[in-house]
CSV table of C-alpha atoms and ligand atoms in Angstrom, one decimal:
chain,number,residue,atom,x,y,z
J,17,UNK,CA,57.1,136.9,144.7
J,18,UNK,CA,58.1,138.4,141.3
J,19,UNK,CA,61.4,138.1,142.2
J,20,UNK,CA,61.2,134.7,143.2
J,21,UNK,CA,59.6,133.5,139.7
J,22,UNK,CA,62.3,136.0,138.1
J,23,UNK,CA,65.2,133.9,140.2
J,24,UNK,CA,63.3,130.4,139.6
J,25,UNK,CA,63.1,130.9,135.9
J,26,UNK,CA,66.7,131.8,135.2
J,27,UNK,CA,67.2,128.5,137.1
J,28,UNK,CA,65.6,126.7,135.0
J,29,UNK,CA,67.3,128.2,132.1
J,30,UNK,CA,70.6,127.8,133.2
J,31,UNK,CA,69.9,124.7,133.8
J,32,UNK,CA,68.4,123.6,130.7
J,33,UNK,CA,71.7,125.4,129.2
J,34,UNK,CA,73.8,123.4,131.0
J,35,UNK,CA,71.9,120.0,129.8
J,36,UNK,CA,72.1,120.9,126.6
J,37,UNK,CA,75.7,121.7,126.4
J,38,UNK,CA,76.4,118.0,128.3
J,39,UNK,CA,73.8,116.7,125.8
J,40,UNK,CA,76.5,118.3,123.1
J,41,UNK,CA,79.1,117.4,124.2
J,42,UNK,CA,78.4,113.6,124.7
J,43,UNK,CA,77.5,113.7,121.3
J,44,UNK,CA,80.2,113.7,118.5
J,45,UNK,CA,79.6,114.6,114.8
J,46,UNK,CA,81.5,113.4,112.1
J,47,UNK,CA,80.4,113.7,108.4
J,48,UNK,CA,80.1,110.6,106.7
J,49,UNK,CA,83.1,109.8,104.5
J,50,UNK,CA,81.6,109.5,101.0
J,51,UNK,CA,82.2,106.0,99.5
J,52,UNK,CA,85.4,105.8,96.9
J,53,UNK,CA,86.6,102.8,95.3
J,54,UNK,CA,90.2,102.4,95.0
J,55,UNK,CA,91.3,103.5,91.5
J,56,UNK,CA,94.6,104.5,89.8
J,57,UNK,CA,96.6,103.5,87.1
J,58,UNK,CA,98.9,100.9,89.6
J,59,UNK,CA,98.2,98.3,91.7
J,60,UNK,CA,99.8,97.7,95.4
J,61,UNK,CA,100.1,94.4,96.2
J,62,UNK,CA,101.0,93.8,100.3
J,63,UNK,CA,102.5,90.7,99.5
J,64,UNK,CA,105.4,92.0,96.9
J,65,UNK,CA,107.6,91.6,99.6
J,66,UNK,CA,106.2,88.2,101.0
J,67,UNK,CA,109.5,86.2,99.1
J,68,UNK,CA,110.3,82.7,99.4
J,69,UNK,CA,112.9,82.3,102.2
J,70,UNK,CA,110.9,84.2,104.6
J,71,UNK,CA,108.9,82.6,107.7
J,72,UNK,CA,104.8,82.9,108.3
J,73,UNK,CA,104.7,83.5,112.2
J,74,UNK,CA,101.6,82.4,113.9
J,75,UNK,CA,99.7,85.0,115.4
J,76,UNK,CA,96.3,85.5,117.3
J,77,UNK,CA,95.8,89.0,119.2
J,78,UNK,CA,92.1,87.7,120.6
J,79,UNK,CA,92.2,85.7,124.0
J,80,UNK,CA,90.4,86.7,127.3
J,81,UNK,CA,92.4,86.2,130.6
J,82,UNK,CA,90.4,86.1,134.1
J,83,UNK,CA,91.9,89.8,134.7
J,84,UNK,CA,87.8,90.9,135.4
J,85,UNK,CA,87.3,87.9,137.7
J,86,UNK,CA,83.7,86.9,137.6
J,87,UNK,CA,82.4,89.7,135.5
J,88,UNK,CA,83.1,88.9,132.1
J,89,UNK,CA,83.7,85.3,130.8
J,90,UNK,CA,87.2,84.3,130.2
J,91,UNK,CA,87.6,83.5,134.1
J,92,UNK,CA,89.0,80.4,134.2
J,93,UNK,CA,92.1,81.1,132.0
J,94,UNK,CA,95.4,82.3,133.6
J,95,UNK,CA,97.7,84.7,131.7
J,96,UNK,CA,100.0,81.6,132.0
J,97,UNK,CA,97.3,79.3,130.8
J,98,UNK,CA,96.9,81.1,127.4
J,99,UNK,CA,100.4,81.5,126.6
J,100,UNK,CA,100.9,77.9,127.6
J,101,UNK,CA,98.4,76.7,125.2
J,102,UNK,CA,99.3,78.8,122.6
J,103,UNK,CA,102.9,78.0,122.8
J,104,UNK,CA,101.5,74.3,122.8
J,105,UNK,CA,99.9,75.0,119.2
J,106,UNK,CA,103.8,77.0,118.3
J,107,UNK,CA,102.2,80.4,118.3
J,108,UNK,CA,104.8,82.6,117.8
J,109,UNK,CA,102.6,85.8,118.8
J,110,UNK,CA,100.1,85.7,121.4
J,111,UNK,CA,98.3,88.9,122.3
J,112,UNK,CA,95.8,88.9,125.3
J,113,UNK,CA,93.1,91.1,124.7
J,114,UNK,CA,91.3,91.6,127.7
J,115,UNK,CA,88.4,94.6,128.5
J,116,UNK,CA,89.6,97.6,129.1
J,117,UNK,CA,92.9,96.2,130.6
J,118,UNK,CA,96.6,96.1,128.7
J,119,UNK,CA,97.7,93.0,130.0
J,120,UNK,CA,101.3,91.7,130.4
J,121,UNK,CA,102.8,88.6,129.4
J,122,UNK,CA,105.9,88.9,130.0
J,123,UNK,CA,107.1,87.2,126.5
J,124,UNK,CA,110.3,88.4,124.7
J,125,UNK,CA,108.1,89.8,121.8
J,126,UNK,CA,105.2,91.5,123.9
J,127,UNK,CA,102.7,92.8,121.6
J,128,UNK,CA,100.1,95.1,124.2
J,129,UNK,CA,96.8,94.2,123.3
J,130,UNK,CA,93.3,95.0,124.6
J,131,UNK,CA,89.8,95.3,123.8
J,132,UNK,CA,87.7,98.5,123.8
J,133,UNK,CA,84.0,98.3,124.7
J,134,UNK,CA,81.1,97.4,126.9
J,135,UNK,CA,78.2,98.6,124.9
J,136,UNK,CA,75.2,96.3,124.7
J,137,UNK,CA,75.3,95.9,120.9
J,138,UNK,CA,79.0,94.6,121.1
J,139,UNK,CA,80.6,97.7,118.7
J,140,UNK,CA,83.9,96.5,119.7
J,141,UNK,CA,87.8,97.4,118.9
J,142,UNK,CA,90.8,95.7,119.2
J,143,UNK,CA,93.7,97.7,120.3
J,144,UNK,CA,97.1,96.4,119.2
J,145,UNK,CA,100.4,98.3,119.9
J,146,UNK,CA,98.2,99.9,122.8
J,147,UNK,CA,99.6,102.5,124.8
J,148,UNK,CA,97.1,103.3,126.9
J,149,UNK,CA,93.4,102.6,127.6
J,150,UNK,CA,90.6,105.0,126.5
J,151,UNK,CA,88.3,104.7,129.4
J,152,UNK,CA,85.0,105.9,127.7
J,153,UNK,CA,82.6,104.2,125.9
J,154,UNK,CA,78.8,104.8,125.1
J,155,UNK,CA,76.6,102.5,126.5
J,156,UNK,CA,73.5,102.2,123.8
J,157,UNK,CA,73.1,101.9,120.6
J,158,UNK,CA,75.2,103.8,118.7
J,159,UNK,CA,75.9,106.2,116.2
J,160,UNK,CA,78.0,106.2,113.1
J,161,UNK,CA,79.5,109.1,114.4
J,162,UNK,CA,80.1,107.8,118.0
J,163,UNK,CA,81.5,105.0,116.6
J,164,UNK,CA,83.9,107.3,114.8
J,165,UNK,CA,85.1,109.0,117.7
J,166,UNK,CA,86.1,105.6,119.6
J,167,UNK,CA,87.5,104.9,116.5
J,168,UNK,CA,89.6,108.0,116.5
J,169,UNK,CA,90.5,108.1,120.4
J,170,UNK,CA,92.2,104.6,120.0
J,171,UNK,CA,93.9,105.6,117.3
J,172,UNK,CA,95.6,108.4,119.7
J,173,UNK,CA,96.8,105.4,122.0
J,174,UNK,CA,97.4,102.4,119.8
J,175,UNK,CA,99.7,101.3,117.4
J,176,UNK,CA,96.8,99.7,115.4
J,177,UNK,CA,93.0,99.8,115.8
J,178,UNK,CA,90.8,96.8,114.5
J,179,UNK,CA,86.9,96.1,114.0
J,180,UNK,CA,86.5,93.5,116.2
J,181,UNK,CA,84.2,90.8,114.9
J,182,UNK,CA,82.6,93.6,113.2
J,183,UNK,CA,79.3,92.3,111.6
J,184,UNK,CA,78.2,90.0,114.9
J,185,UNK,CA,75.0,91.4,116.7
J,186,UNK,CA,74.7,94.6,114.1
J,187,UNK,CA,77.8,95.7,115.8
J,188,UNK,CA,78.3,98.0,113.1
J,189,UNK,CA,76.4,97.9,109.7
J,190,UNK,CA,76.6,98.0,106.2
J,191,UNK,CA,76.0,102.1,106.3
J,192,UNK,CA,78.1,102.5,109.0
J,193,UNK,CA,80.8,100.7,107.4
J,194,UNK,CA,80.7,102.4,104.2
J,195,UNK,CA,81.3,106.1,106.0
J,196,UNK,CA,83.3,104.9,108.9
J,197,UNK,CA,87.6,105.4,108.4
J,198,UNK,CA,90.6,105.8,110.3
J,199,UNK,CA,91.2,102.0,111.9
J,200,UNK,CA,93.7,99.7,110.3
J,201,UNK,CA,92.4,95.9,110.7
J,202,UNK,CA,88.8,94.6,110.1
J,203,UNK,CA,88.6,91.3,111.9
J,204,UNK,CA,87.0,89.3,109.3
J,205,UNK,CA,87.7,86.1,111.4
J,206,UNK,CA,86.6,85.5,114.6
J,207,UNK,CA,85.3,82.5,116.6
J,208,UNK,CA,81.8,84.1,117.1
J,209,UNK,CA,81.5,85.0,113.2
J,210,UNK,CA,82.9,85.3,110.3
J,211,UNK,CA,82.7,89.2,108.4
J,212,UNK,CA,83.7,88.2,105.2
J,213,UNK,CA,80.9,90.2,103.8
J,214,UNK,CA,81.0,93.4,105.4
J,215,UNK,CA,84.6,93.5,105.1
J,216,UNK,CA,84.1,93.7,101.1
J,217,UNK,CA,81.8,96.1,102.1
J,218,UNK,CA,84.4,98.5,103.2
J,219,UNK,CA,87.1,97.5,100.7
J,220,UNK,CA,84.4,98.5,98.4
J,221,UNK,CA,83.9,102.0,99.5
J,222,UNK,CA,87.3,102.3,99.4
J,223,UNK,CA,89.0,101.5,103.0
J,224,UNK,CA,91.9,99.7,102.7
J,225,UNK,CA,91.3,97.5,106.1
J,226,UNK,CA,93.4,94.5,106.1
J,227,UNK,CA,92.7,91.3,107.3
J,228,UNK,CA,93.0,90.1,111.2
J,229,UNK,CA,91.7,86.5,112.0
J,230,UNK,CA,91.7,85.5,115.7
J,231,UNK,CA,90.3,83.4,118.7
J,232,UNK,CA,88.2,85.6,120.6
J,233,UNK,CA,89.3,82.7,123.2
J,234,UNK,CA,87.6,82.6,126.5
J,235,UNK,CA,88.0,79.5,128.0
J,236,UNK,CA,91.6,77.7,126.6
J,237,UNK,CA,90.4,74.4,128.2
J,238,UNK,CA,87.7,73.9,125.4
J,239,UNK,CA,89.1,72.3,122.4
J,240,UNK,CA,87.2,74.7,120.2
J,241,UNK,CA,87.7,77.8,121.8
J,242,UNK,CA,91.8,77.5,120.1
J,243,UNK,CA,93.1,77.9,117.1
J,244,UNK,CA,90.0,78.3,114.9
J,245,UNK,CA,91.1,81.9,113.5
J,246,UNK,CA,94.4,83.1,113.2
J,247,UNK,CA,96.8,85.4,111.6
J,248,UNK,CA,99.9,84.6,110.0
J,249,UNK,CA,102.4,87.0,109.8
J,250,UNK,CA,105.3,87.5,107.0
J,251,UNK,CA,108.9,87.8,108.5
J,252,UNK,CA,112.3,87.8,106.5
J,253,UNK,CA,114.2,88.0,110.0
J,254,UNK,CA,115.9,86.2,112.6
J,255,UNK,CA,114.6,88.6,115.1
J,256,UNK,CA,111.1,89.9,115.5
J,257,UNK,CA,110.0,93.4,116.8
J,258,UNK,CA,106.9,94.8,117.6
J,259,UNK,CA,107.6,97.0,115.2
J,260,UNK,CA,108.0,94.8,112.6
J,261,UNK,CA,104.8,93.1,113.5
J,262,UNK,CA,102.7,96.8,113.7
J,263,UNK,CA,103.7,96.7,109.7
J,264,UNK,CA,103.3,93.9,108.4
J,265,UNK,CA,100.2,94.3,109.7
J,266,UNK,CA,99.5,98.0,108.5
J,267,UNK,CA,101.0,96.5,105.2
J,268,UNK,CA,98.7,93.5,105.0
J,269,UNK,CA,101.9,91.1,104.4
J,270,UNK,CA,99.7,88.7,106.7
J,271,UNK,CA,96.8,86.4,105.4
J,272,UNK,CA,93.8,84.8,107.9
J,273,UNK,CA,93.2,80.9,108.2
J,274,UNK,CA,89.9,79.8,109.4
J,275,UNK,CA,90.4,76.2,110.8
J,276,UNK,CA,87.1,74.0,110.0
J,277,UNK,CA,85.8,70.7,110.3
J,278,UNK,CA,87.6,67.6,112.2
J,279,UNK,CA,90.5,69.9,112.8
J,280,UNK,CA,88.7,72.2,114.7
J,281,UNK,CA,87.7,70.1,117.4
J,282,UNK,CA,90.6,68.4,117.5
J,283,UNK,CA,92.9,68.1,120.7
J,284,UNK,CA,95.8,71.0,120.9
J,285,UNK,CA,98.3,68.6,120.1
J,286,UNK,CA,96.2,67.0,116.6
J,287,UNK,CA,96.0,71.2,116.0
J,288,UNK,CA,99.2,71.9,115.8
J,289,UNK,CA,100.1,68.9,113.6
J,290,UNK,CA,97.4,69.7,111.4
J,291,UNK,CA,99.1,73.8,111.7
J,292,UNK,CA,102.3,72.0,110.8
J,293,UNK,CA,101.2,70.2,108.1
J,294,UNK,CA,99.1,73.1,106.6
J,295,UNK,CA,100.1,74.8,103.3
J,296,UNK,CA,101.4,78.0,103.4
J,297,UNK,CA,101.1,81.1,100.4
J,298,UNK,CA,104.4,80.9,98.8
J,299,UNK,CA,104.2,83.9,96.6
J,300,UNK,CA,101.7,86.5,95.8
J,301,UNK,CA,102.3,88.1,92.4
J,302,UNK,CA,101.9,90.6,89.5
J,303,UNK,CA,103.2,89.7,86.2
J,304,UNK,CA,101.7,92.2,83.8
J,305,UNK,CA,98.3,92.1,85.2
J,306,UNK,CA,98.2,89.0,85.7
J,307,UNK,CA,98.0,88.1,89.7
J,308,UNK,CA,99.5,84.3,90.6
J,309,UNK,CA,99.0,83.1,93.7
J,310,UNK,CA,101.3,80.0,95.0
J,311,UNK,CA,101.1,77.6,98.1
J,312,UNK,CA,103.8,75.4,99.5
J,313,UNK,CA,101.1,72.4,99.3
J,314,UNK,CA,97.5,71.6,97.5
J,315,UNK,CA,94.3,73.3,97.5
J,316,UNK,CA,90.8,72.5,96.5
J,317,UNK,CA,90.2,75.7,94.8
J,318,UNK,CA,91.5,79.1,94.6
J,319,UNK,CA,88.4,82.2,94.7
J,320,UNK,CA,89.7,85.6,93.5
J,321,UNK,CA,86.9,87.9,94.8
J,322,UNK,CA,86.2,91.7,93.6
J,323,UNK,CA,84.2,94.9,93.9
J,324,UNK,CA,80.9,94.5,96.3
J,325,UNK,CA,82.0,91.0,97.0
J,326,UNK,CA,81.7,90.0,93.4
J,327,UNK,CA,83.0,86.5,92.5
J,328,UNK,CA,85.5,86.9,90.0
J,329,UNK,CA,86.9,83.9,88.9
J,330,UNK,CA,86.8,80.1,90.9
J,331,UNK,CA,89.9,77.9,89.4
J,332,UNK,CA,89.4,74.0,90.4
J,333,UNK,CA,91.3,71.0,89.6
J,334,UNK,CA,88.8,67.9,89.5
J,335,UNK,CA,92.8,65.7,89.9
J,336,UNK,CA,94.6,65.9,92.5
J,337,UNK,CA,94.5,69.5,93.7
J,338,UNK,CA,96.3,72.4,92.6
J,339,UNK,CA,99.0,74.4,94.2
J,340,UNK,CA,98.8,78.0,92.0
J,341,UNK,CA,96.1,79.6,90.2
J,342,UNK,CA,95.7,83.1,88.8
J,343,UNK,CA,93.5,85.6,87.4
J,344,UNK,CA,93.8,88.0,84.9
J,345,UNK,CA,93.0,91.9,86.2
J,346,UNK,CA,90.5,93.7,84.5
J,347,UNK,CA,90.3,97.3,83.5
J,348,UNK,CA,87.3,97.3,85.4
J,349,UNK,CA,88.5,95.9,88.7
J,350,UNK,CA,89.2,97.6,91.6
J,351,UNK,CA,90.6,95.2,94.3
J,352,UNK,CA,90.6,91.6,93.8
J,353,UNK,CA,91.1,89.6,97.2
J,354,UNK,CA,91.7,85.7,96.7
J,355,UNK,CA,89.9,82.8,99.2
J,356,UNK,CA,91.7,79.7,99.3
J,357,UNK,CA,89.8,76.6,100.0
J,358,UNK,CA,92.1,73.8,101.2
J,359,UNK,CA,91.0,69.8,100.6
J,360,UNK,CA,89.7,69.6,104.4
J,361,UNK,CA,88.1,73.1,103.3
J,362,UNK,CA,89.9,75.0,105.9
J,363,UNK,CA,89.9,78.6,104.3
J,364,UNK,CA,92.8,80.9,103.6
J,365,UNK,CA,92.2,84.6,103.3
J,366,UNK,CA,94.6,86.5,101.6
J,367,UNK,CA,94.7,90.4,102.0
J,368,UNK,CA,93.5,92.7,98.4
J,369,UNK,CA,95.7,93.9,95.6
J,370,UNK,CA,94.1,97.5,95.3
J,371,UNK,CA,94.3,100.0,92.5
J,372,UNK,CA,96.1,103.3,93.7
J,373,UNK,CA,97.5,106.2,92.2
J,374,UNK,CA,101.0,106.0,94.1
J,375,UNK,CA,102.9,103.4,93.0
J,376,UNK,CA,103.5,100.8,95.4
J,377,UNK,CA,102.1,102.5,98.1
J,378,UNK,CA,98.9,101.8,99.8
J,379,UNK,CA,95.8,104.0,99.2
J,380,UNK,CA,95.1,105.7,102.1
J,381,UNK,CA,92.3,105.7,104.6
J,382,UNK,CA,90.3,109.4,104.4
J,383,UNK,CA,90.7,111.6,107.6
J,384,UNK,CA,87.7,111.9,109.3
J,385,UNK,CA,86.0,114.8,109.6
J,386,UNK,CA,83.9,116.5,111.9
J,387,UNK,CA,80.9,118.9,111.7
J,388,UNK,CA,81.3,122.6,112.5
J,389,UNK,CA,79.0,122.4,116.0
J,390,UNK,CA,80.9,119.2,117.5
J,391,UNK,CA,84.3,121.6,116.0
J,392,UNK,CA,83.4,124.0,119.2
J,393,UNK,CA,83.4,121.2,121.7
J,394,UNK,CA,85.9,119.0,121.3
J,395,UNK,CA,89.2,120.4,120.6
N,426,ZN,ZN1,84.4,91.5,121.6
């Protein structure tokens, strides 16, 4: 009988061992990255390269083909339906971006997209450049550092790993945006919201996330589900690679549009006149510290945005418009971002000049870290 209780206890030991261990390991820890704004005595600027001459391509990396049938929404488009539509509007980049799934689409420039997640609180990523899908996820709520470790297991099998519409449904929050690192793209413009505010948020703490607008289309046979957010892309050549696109997306030498009012209910063929007819960024300069920004056409006014989303300065013409508009930096500043309001006030997002210590380079996202006890079980 002794025995038995002897034998029965060690059981339960064991097997309370064993939980815990699972319990461990289903549980990454990462510290938090401490918050650092971007300072230095230079200033990188992603569009020094963006030169007159050059051609914005027309990008969107968010649209939801019926790959999962009746599971998720998204099931009445076709592969061929989206890139029909999309062509239609004279995308020059369309990524599909279904769960879980790289799909093909069999374009000459074939950018493998997909989106990562099927938690209930919608933390989702974008995967751009994806080599291969990570088939984990964690179902509740999560952590900071859970969200980390997606974060970190994408960026193992993708070329570029974005935010997706990051502050919808508490997806991820203020906090966790402030400690979280190691993606590339915050998608400040999506369908389903707009993130403009957390995104200062983590250009604030120091991130350098660049821009991604896009569709989050599900169903390309509703006017308003196409060509609401978009990305426009900065090439000086004839011939595009994927390659080329991963950088100037890395680089930020790409700005977001967020179509609005009549035009975004418009039929696809009054969108992609209005596209046409939209003014593009001409140049994006620094002329001793002075930043000038310049569009092909008019704008209602130019907003040069800073630190903790801090309106800077708002230029306006009460005439006719104005095409260029700058902003003097300040000793103080430590990335100024400009917002360009167009007469039908369809918005232009333009990527930050940052402060950094390497001149012309980037400031860098801080490696992640994790603590000693996750150290042991995850190798
Ligand atoms: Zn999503």
């Amino acid at each position: 009988m002794c025995k038995k209780r002897k034998t029965f206890r060690s059981l339960i030991w064991a097997g309370s061992l064993s939980a815990l261990f699972l319990l461990i390991r289903m549980l990454p820890l990462y510290k938090p990255v401490p918050e650092d704004p971007f300072s230095g005595p230079h200033w990188y600027n992603p569009y020094e390269h963006a030169v007159p001459g050059g051609r914005w391509l027309r990008a969107n990396f968010h649209a939801h083909s019926n790959a999962w049938g009746i599971v998720t929404n998204g099931r009445k488009n076709t592969v061929g339906d989206i890139l029909c539509k999309y062509d239609s509007l004279g995308y020059d980049i369309v990524g599909i971006s279904d769960y879980q799934h790289i799909t093909q689409t069999g374009k000459e420039l074939y950018i493998p997209c997909y989106e990562h997640g099927f938690n209930i609180l919608k933390t989702h990523q974008g995967s751009i450049g994806a080599r291969d899908v990570y088939h984990n996820d964690y179902i509740l709520p999560q952590t900071r550092s859970q969200k980390q470790h997606v974060i970190n297991r994408l960026a193992r099998r993708s070329e570029l790993v974005v935010l997706n519409h990051p502050d919808w449904m508490g997806g991820y929050s203020q906090k966790d945006i402030r400690q979280l690192t190691g993606y590339d793209l915050f998608e400040v413009l999506n369908d389903f919201w707009i993130s403009e505010e957390l995104w200062d948020v983590a250009l604030s703490a120091g991130k350098p996330a660049m821009l991604l607008g896009g569709d989050d289309a599900h169903n390309v046979f509703k006017q308003t589900d196409l060509a609401r957010d978009l990305t426009v892309i900065y090439t000086n050549s004839d011939t595009v690679t994927p390659a080329a696109v991963y950088n100037a997306l890395r680089n930020g030498t790409a700005y977001g549009i967020e179509v609005t009012g009549n035009l975004a209910r418009a039929t696809v063929t009054e969108k992609r006149a209005g596209l046409d007819a939209m003014p593009l960024l001409t140049s994006c300069k620094i002329i001793h510290d002075s930043l000038i920004v310049t569009l092909t056409g008019k704008a209602d006014h130019f907003s040069f945005i800073g630190q903790n989303g801090r309106l800077l300065s708002k230029v306006s013409d009460t005439g006719n418009g104005l095409s260029s508009a700058h902003y003097m930096l300040q000793p103080e500043d430590t990335y100024v971002r400009v917002r360009i309001s167009l007469p039908d006030s369809t918005r232009l997002y333009l990527n930050p000049v940052m402060r950094t210590g390497r001149e012309r380079e980037k400031p860098l996202m801080p490696a992640s870290q994790k603590r000693w006890l996750f150290t042991i079980f995850d190798k």
